[in-house]
Short mmCIF file of C-alpha atoms and ligand atoms in Angstrom, two decimals:
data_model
loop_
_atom_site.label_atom_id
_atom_site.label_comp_id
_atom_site.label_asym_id
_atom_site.label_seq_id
_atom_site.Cartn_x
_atom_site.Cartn_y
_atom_site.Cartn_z
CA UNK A 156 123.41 74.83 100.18
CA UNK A 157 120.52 73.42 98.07
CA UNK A 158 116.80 74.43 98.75
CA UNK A 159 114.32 71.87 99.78
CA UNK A 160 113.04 69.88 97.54
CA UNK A 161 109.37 70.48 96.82
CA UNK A 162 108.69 69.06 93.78
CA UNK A 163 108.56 65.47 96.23
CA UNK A 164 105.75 66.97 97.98
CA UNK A 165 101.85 66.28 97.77
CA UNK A 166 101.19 68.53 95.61
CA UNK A 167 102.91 70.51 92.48
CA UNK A 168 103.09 74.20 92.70
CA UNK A 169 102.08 75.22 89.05
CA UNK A 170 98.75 73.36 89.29
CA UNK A 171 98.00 75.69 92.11
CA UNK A 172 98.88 78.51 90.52
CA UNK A 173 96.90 77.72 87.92
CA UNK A 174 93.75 76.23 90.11
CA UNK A 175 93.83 79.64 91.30
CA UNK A 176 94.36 81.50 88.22
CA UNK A 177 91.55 79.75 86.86
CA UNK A 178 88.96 81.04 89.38
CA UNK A 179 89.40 77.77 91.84
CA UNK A 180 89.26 77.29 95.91
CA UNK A 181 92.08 75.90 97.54
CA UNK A 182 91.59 73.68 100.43
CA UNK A 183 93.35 74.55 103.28
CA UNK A 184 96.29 71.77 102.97
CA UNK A 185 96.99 73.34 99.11
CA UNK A 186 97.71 76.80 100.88
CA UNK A 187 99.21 75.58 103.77
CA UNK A 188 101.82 74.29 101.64
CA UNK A 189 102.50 77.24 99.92
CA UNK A 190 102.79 79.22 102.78
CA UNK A 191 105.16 76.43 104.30
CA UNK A 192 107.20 76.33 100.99
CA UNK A 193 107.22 79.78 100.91
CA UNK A 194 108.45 80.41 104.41
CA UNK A 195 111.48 77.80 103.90
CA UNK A 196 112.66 79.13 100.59
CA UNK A 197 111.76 76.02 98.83
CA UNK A 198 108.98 77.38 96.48
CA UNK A 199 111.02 80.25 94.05
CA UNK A 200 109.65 83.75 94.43
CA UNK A 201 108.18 84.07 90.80
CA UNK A 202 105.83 81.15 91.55
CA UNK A 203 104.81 82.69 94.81
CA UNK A 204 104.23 86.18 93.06
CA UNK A 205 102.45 84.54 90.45
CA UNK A 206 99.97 82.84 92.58
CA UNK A 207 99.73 86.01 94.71
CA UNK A 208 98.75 87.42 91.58
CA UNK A 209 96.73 85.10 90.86
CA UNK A 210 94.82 85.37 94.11
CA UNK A 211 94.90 89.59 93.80
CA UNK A 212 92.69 88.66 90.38
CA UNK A 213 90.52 86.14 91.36
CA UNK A 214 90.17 86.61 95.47
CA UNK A 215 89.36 84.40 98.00
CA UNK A 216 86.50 82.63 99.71
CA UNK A 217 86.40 83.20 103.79
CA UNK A 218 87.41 79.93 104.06
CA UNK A 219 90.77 80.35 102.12
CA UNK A 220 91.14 83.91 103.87
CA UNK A 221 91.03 82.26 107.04
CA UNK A 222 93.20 79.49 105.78
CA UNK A 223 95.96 81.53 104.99
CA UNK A 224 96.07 83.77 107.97
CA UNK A 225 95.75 80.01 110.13
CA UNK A 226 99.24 78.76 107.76
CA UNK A 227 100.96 82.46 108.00
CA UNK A 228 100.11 82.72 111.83
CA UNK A 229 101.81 79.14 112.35
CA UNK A 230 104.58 79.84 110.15
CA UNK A 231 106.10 80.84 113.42
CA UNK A 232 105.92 81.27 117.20
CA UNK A 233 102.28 82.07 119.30
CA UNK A 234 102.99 84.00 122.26
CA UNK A 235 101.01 81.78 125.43
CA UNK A 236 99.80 84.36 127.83
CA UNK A 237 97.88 82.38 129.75
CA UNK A 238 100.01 82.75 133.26
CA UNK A 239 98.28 86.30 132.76
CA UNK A 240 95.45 86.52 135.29
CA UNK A 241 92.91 88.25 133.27
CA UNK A 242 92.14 88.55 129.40
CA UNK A 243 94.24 89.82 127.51
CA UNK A 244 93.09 92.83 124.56
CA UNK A 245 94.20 94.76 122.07
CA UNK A 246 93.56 97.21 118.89
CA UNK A 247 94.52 97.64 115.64
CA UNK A 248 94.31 100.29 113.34
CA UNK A 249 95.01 100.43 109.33
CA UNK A 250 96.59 103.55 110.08
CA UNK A 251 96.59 107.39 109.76
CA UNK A 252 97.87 110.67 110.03
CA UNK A 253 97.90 111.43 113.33
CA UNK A 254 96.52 108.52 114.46
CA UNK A 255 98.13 107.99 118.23
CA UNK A 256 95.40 106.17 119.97
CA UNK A 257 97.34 103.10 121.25
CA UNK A 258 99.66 105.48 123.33
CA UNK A 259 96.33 106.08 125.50
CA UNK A 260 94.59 102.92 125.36
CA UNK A 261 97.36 100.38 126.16
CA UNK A 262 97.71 102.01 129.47
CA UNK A 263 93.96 103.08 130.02
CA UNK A 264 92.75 99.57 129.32
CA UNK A 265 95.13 97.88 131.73
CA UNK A 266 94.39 100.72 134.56
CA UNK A 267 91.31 98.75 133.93
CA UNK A 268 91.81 95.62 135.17
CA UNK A 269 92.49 93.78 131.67
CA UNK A 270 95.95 93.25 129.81
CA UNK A 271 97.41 94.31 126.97
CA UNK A 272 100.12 92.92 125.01
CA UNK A 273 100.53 95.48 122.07
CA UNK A 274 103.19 94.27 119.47
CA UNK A 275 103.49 97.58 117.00
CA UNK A 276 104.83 98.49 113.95
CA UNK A 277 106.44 101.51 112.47
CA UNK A 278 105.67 104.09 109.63
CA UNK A 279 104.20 102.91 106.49
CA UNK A 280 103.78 105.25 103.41
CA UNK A 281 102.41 108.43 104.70
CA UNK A 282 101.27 107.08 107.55
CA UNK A 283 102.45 107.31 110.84
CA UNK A 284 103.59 103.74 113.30
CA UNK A 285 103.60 103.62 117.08
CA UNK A 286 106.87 101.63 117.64
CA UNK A 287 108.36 105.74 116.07
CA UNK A 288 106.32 107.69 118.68
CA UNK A 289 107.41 105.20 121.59
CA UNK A 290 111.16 105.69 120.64
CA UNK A 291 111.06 109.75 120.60
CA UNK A 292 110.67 109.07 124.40
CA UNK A 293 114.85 108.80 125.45
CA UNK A 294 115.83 105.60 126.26
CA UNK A 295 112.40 104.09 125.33
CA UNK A 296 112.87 99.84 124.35
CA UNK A 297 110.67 98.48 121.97
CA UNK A 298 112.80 95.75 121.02
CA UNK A 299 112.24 93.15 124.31
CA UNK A 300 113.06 89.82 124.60
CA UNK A 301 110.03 87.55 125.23
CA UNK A 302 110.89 87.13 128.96
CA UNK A 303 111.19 90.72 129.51
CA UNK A 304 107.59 91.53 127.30
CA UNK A 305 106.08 89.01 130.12
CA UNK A 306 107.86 91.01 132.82
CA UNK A 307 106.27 94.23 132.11
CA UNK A 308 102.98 92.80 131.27
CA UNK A 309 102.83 91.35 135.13
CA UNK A 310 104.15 94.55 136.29
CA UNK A 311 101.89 97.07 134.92
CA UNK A 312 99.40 95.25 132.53
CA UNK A 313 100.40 96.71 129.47
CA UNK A 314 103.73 96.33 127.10
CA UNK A 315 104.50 98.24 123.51
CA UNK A 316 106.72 96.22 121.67
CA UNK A 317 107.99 95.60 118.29
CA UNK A 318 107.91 92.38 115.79
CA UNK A 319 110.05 89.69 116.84
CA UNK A 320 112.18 87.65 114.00
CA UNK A 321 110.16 85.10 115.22
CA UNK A 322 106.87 86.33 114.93
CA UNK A 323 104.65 85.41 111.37
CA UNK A 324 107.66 84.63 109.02
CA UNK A 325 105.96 84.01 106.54
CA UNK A 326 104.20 87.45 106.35
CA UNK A 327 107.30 88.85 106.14
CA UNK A 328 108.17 87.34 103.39
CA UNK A 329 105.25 88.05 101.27
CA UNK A 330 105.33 91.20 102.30
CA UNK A 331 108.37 91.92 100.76
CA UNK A 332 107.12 90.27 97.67
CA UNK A 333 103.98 91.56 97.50
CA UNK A 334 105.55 94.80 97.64
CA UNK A 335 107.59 94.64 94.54
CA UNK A 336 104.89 92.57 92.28
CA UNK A 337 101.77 95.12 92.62
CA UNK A 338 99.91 92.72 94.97
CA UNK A 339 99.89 94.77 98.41
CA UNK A 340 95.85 95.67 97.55
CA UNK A 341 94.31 92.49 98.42
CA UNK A 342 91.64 92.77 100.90
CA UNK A 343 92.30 88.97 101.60
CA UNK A 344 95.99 89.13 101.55
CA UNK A 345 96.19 92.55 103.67
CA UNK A 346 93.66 90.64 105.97
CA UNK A 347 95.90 87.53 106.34
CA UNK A 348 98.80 89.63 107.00
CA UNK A 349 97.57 91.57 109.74
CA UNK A 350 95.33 88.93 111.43
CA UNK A 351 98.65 86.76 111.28
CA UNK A 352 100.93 89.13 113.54
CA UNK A 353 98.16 90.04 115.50
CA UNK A 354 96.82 86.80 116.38
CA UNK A 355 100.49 85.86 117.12
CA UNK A 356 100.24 88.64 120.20
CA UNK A 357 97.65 85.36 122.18
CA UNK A 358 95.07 87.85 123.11
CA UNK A 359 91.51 87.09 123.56
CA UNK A 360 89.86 89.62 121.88
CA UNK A 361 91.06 92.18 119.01
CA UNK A 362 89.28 95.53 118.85
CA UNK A 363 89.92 96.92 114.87
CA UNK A 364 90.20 100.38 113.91
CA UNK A 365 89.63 100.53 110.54
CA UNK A 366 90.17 103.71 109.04
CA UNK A 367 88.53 105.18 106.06
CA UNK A 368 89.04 108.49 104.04
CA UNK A 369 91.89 110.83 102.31
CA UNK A 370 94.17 110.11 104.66
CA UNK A 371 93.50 106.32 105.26
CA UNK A 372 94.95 103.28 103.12
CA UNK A 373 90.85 102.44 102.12
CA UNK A 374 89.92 105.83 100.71
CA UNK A 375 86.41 104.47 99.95
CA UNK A 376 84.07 102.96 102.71
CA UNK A 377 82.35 100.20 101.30
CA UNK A 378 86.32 98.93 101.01
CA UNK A 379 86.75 99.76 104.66
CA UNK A 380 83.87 97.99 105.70
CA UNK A 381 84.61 94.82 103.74
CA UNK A 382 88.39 94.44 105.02
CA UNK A 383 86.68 95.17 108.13
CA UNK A 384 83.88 92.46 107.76
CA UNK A 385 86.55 90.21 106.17
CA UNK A 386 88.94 90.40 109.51
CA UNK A 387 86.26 90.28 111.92
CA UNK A 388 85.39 87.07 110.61
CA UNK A 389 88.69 85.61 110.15
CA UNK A 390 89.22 86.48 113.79
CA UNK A 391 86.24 84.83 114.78
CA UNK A 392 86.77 81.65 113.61
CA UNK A 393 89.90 81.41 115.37
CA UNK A 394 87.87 81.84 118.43
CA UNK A 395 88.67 85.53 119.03
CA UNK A 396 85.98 88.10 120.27
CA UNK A 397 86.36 90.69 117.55
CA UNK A 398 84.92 94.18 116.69
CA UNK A 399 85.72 96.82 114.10
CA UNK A 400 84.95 100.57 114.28
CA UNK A 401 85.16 102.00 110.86
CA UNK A 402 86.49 105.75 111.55
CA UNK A 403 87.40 109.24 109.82
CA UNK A 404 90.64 109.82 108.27
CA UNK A 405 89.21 112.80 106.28
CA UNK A 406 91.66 115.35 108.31
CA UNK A 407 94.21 114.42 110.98
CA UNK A 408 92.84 113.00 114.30
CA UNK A 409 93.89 115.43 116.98
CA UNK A 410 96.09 118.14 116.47
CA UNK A 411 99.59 116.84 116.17
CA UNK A 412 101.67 114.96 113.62
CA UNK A 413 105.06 113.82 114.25
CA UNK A 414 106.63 111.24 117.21
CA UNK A 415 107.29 113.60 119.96
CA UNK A 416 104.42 116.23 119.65
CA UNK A 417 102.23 113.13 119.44
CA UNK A 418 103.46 111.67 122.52
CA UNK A 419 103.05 114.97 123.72
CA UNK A 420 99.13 115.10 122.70
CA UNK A 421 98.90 111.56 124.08
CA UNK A 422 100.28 113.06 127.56
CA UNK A 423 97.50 116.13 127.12
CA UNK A 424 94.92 113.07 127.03
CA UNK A 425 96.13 111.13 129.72
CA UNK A 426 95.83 113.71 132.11
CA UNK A 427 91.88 113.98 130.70
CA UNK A 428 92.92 117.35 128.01
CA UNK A 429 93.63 116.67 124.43
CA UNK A 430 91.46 117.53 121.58
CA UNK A 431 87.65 116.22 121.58
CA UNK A 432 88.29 114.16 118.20
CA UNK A 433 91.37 112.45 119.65
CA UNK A 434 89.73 112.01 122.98
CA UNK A 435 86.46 110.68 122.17
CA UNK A 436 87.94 107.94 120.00
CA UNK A 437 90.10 106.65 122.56
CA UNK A 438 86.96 106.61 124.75
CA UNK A 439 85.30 104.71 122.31
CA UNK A 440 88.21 102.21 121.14
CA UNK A 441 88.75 101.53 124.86
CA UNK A 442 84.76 101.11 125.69
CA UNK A 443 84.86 98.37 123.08
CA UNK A 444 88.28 96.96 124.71
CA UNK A 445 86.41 96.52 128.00
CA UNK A 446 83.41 95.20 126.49
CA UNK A 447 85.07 92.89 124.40
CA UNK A 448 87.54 91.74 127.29
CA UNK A 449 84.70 91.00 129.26
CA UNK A 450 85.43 93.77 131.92
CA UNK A 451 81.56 95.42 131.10
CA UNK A 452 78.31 94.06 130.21
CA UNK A 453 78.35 96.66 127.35
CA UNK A 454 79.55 98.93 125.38
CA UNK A 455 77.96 102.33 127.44
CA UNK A 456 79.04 100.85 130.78
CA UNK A 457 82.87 100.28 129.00
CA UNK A 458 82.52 103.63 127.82
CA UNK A 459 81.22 105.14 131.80
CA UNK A 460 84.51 103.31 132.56
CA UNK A 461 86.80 104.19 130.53
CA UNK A 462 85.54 108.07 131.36
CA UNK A 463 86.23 106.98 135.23
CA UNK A 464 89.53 105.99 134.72
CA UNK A 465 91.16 108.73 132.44
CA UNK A 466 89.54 111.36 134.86
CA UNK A 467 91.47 109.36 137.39
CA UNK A 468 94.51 110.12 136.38
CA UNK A 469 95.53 106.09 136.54
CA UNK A 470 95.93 105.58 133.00
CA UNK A 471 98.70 108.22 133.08
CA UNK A 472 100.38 106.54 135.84
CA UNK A 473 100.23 103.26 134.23
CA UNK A 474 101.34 105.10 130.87
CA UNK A 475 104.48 106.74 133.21
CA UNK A 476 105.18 103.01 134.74
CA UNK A 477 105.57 101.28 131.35
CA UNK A 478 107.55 104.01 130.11
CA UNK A 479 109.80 103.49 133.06
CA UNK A 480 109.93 99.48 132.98
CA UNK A 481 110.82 100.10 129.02
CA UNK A 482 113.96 102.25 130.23
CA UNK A 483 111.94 105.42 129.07
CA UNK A 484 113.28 108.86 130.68
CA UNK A 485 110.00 109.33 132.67
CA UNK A 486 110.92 113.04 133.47
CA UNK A 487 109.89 113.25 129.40
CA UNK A 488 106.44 112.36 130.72
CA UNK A 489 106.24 114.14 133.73
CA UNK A 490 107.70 117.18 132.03
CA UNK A 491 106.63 116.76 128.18
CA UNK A 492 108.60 120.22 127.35
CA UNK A 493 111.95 117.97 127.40
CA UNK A 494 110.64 115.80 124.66
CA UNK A 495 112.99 116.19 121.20
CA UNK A 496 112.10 119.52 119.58
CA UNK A 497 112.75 121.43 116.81
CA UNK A 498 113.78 125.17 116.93
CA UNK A 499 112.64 126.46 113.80
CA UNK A 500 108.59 127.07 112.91
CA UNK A 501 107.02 128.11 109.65
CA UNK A 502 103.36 129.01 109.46
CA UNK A 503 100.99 127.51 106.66
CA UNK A 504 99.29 131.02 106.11
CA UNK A 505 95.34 130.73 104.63
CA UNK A 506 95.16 132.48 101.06
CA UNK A 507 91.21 133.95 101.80
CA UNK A 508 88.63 134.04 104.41
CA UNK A 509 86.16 131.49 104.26
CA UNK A 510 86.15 127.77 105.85
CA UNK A 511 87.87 124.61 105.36
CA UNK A 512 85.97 122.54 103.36
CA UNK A 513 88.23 119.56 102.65
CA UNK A 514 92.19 118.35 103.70
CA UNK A 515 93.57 116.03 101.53
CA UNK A 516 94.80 114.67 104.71
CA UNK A 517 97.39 112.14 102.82
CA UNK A 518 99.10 115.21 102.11
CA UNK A 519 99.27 115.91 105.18
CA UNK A 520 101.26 112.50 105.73
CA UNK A 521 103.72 112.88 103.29
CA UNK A 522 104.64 116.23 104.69
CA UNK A 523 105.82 114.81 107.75
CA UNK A 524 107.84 112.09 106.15
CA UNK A 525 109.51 115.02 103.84
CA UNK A 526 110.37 116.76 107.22
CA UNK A 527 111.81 113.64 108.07
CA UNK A 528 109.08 112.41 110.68
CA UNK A 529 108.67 109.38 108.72
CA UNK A 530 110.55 106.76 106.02
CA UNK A 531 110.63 107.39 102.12
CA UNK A 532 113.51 104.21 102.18
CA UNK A 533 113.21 101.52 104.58
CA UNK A 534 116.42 102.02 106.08
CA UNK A 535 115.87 105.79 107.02
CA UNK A 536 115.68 106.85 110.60
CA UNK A 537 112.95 108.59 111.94
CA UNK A 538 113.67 112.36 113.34
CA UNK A 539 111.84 112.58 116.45
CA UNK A 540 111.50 115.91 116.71
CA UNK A 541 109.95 117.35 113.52
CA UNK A 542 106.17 117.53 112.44
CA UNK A 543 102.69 119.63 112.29
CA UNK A 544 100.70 121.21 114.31
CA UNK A 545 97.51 121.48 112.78
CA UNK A 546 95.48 124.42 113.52
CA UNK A 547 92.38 124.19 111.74
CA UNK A 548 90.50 121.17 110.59
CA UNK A 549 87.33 120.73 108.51
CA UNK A 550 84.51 123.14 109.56
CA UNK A 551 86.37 125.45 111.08
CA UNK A 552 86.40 129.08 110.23
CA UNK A 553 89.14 131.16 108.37
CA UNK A 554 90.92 134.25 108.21
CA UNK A 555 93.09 135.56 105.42
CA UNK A 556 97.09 135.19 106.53
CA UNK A 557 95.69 133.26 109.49
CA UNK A 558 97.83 129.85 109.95
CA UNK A 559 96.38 126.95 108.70
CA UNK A 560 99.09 124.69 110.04
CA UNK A 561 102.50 125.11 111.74
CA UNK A 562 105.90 123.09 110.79
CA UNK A 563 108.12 121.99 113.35
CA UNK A 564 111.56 121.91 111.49
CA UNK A 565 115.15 122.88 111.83
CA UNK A 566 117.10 125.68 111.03
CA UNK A 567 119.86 124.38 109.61
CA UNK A 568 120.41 121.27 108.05
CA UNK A 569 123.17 119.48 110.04
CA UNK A 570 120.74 117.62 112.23
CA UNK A 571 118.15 116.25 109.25
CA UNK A 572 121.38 115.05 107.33
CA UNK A 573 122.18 111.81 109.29
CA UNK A 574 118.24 110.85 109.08
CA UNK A 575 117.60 111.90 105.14
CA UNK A 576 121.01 111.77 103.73
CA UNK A 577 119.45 112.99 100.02
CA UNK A 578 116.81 114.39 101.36
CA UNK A 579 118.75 118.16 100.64
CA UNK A 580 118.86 120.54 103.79
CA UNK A 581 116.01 121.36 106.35
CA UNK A 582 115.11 124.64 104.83
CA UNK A 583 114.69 122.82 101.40
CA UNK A 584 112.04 120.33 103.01
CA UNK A 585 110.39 122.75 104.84
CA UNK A 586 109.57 124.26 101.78
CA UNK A 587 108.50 121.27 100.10
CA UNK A 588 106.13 120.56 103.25
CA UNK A 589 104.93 123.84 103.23
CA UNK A 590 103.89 123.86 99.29
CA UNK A 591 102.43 120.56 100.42
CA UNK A 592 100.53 121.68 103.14
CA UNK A 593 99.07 124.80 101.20
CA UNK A 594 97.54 122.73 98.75
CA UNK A 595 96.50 119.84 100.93
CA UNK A 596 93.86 122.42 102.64
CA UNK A 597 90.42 123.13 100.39
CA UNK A 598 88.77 126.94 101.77
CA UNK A 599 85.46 127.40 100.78
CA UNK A 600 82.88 130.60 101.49
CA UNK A 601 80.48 128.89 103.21
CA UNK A 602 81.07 126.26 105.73
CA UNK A 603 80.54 122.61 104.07
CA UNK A 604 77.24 121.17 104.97
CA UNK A 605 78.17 118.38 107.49
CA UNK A 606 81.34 117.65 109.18
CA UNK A 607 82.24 113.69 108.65
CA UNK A 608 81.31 111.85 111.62
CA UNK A 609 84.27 110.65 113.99
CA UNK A 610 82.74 107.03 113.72
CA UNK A 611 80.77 105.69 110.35
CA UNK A 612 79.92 102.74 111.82
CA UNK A 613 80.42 99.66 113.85
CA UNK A 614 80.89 96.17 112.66
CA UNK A 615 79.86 93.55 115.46
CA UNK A 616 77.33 90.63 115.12
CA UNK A 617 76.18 90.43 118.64
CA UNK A 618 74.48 92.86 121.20
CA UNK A 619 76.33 95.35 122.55
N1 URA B 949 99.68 96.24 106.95
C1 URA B 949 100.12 94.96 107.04
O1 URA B 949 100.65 94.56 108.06
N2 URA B 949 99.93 94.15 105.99
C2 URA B 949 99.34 94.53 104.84
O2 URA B 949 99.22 93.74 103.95
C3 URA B 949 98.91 95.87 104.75
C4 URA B 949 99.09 96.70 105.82
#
C-alpha cells in the first residue's frame, strides 16, 4: 500500500527541518503537521529524526513545547471523565529506584473523596515502573478495556492501568525514534511526551514528582527544576492545575527494590508503618493531590488529611478493593508473606567502620534489573520476586562485615532462565549485583555533613 502523500500538503517538510535547524519558531500548524505526518507514516523517519535533531540542538520556545504536547496529545483518544462526580487527580514521577509512591497515593487520595485515574508505565533503564509492581500481585490486570477502567473508577475511586494502543500515538512513535537517533534528552521533547499520555488520562489537576540525583534521569537540579518549570507550564495552559515537587534520588526511597517487596513496603505504609522517607513523601505528594483537587484550602490542611486517612486504615481498604476489582489475589494483601519470593539471600557486607557518605543509587537500579527485577531488552519479563533490601542509607552508621544491603535471588537458575534467557544462571547475577552493590555504597569516617533533604523544593505559582 502507498503512504500518504505529503508532499500535497501546506507545507514541505525539509523547509521545516531546516526553519528549525536554523534556530527558527514553528507556529503551531507547522508542528502539528509533523506530528500528524508523523503519526500516519506519511513523513519518512530520517526527516522526523532529523528535525528531532534539529529541535534537541536548537530547543524550543513554551509556545512550541506546548504545541507539540497539544498535536501529540490529539494524535489520539482523550479519556472524558466527566460522569465522575468529583475531580479527578493524579501524579507523576520521572522515576527512581525504589520509587513506589503511586501504590499508596492512588488509593489514599480516593479514600479522600477525589478520583484517580492512574494510567502507568513499566521499567525504564534502571529505573523501576508501577504497571511491574501491580502485576507481582497474582492475577493483578493492568491491561483494562476503557469500560472496565470507568467501572473501577465508580467503584472505588481509583484505577492502575496501563497505556492503551490508543492512547498518544504519536509519542510512541517518536519514542521509538528518539531512542535510536540520540534525541531522548530533550527537556522539551521529554516534556511533550509525558504531558501527552498524561493529559490523555482527562484529569483536572497533575501533581509532578520530579526527581533529581544519582539515581534519577536529571542528575543535576537546575535540569530538574527546568523540566519541572517547563511541564508545569505546559500543563497550565491546557487548563490543568499543576504542581511539581522536585525530590531526592540520592539513595533509594524506602527500603525495598524489586515488584513484590515493594508492594510489600507499600502494604507496611498503608497500614500507617513503612520507612519515614517513603512515608513522608507520600504524605506530601498526596497533601498536594488534595490541594490541587480542590479537596483542602491548602497544602497543611491536605497534608492534616492525608495523615487522617492513612491512620484510618481506609486507604488500605481502598488499596485491597482495587486490587480485588483488578482480579488481584487479595489474600496477597491481607497476608503480604504470600507475595512471589525468592529463597536464596546474599548479604552486601561493609569493608570498614565508618558511615555512608554517598550511594551511587543508579547502581543500585541496575542491580535489580541484573537480578532480573527489571528489562535490559524490551521484550524481557520482569521476575517478580527478586530485588534489595537496603539496609543502610546515607548518614547512617557502619560496622565492618555489617550488611550494607541484602539480595533477594534464587538458588538455582531454572526459574531466572525463562525471564533473562542470556542473562547466565542466578548465582552468576547475583554476583554481578553484589560487585555492583559493593561499589555503589561510598563509607566515610565521619558522617557527611548534611543528609540531602527529602524535598529540594516546590514549583507552584500560586499560594498554597
Ligand atoms: N518518559 C517518557 O514517557 N518520555 C520521555 O521522553 C522520557 C521519559
Amino acid at each position: 500500500m502507498s503512504q500518504p502523500n505529503r508532499s500535497s500538503g501546506p507545507f514541505r517538510v525539509i523547509d521545516l527541518i531546516r526553519k528549525k535547524r536554523d534556530g527558527g519558531v514553528l507556529s503551531a500548524a507547522e508542528i502539528g503537521y509533523l506530528v500528524e505526518g508523523c503519526t500516519d507514516g506519511s513523513i519518512p523517519d530520517y526527516q522526523m529524526a532529523a528535525w528531532l535533531m534539529a529541535v534537541v540542538l536548537r530547543g524550543m520556545t513554551r509556545e512550541e513545547t506546548a504545541s507539540l504536547t497539544h498535536a501529540m496529545l490529539h494524535s489520539g483518544e482523550v479519556l472524558d471523565l466527566s460522569f465522575l462526580p468529583a475531580k479527578k487527580v493524579d501524579k507523576h514521577s520521572t522515576g527512581g529506584v525504589g520509587d513506589k509512591t503511586s501504590l499508596v497515593l492512588a488509593p489514599l487520595v480516593a479514600a479522600g473523596g477525589l478520583f484517580v485515574p492512574m494510567i502507568s508505565g513499566r521499567g525504564l533503564g534502571h529505573t523501576g515502573g508501577t504497571l511491574d509492581k501491580l502485576e507481582s500481585i497474582p492475577g493483578f490486570r493492568v491491561g483494562l478495556s476503557v469500560p472496565e477502567f470507568h467501572r473501577v473508577l465508580k467503584a472505588c475511586g481509583t484505577s492502575m492501568i496501563g497505556q492503551t494502543e490508543k492512547i498518544a500515538p504519536a509519542d510512541r512513535k517518536l519514542y521509538a525514534l528518539r531512542d535510536v537517533t540520540g534525541t531522548v534528552e530533550s527537556p522539551y521533547l521529554i516534556c511533550a511526551s509525558i504531558m501527552s499520555k498524561k493529559l490523555a488520562e482527562g484529569t483536572d489537576a497533575l501533581v509532578l514528582d520530579v526527581k533529581t540525583g544519582s539515581g534519577a534521569f536529571m542528575k543535576k537540579e537546575e535540569d530538574a527544576v527546568f523540566l519541572a518549570e517547563l511541564m508545569v507550564e505546559t500543563g497550565e495552559r491546557m487548563g490543568k492545575q499543576m504542581a511539581a515537587l522536585i525530590t531526592d534520588m540520592n539513595e533509594p526511597l524506602g527500603r525495598m527494590v524489586g515488584n513484590a517487596l515493594e508492594v510489600e513496603e507499600c502494604i507496611e505504609v498503608l497500614h500507617g508503618g513503612g520507612p519515614t522517607d517513603l512515608r513522608e513523601l507520600c504524605l506530601e505528594l498526596a497533601a498536594w493531590m488534595f490541594f490541587l483537587g480542590g479537596a483542602s484550602k491548602t497544602v497543611a490542611q491536605g497534608r492534616q488529611l492525608s495523615e487522617g486517612i492513612l491512620a484510618s486504615g481506609k486507604a488500605f481498604e481502598r488499596f485491597r478493593q482495587m486490587v480485588e476489582l483488578q482480579g488481584g489475589d487479595i489474600s496477597t494483601i491481607d497476608d503480604p508473606t504470600r507475595l512471589p519470593s525468592a529463597d536464596h539471600r546474599v548479604e552486601v557486607p561493609s569493608p570498614q567502620d565508618g558511615y555512608v557518605a554517598a550511594i551511587a543509587c543508579e547502581q543500585v537500579g541496575t542491580a535489580c534489573v541484573i537480578l532480573g527485577g527489571g528489562r535490559e531488552r524490551k521484550e524481557d519479563s520482569v521476575d517478580p520476586a527478586v530485588g534489595i533490601v537496603v539496609h543502610k542509607k546515607i548518614g547512617d552508621k557502619v560496622s565492618a562485615g555489617e550488611p550494607l544491603c541484602t539480595i533477594h535471588c534464587h538458588a538455582d537458575h531454572s526459574h531466572a532462565d525463562h525471564c533473562h534467557a542470556d542473562h547466565g544462571h542466578s548465582e552468576a547475577q547475583a554476583a554481578r549485583a553484589k560487585t555492583l552493590l559493593a561499589e555503589s555504597y561510598q563509607i566515610a569516617a565521619a558522617p557527611p555533613a548534611q543528609k540531602p533533604a527529602l524535598i529540594h523544593r516546590v514549583i507552584y505559582k500560586g499560594e498554597h
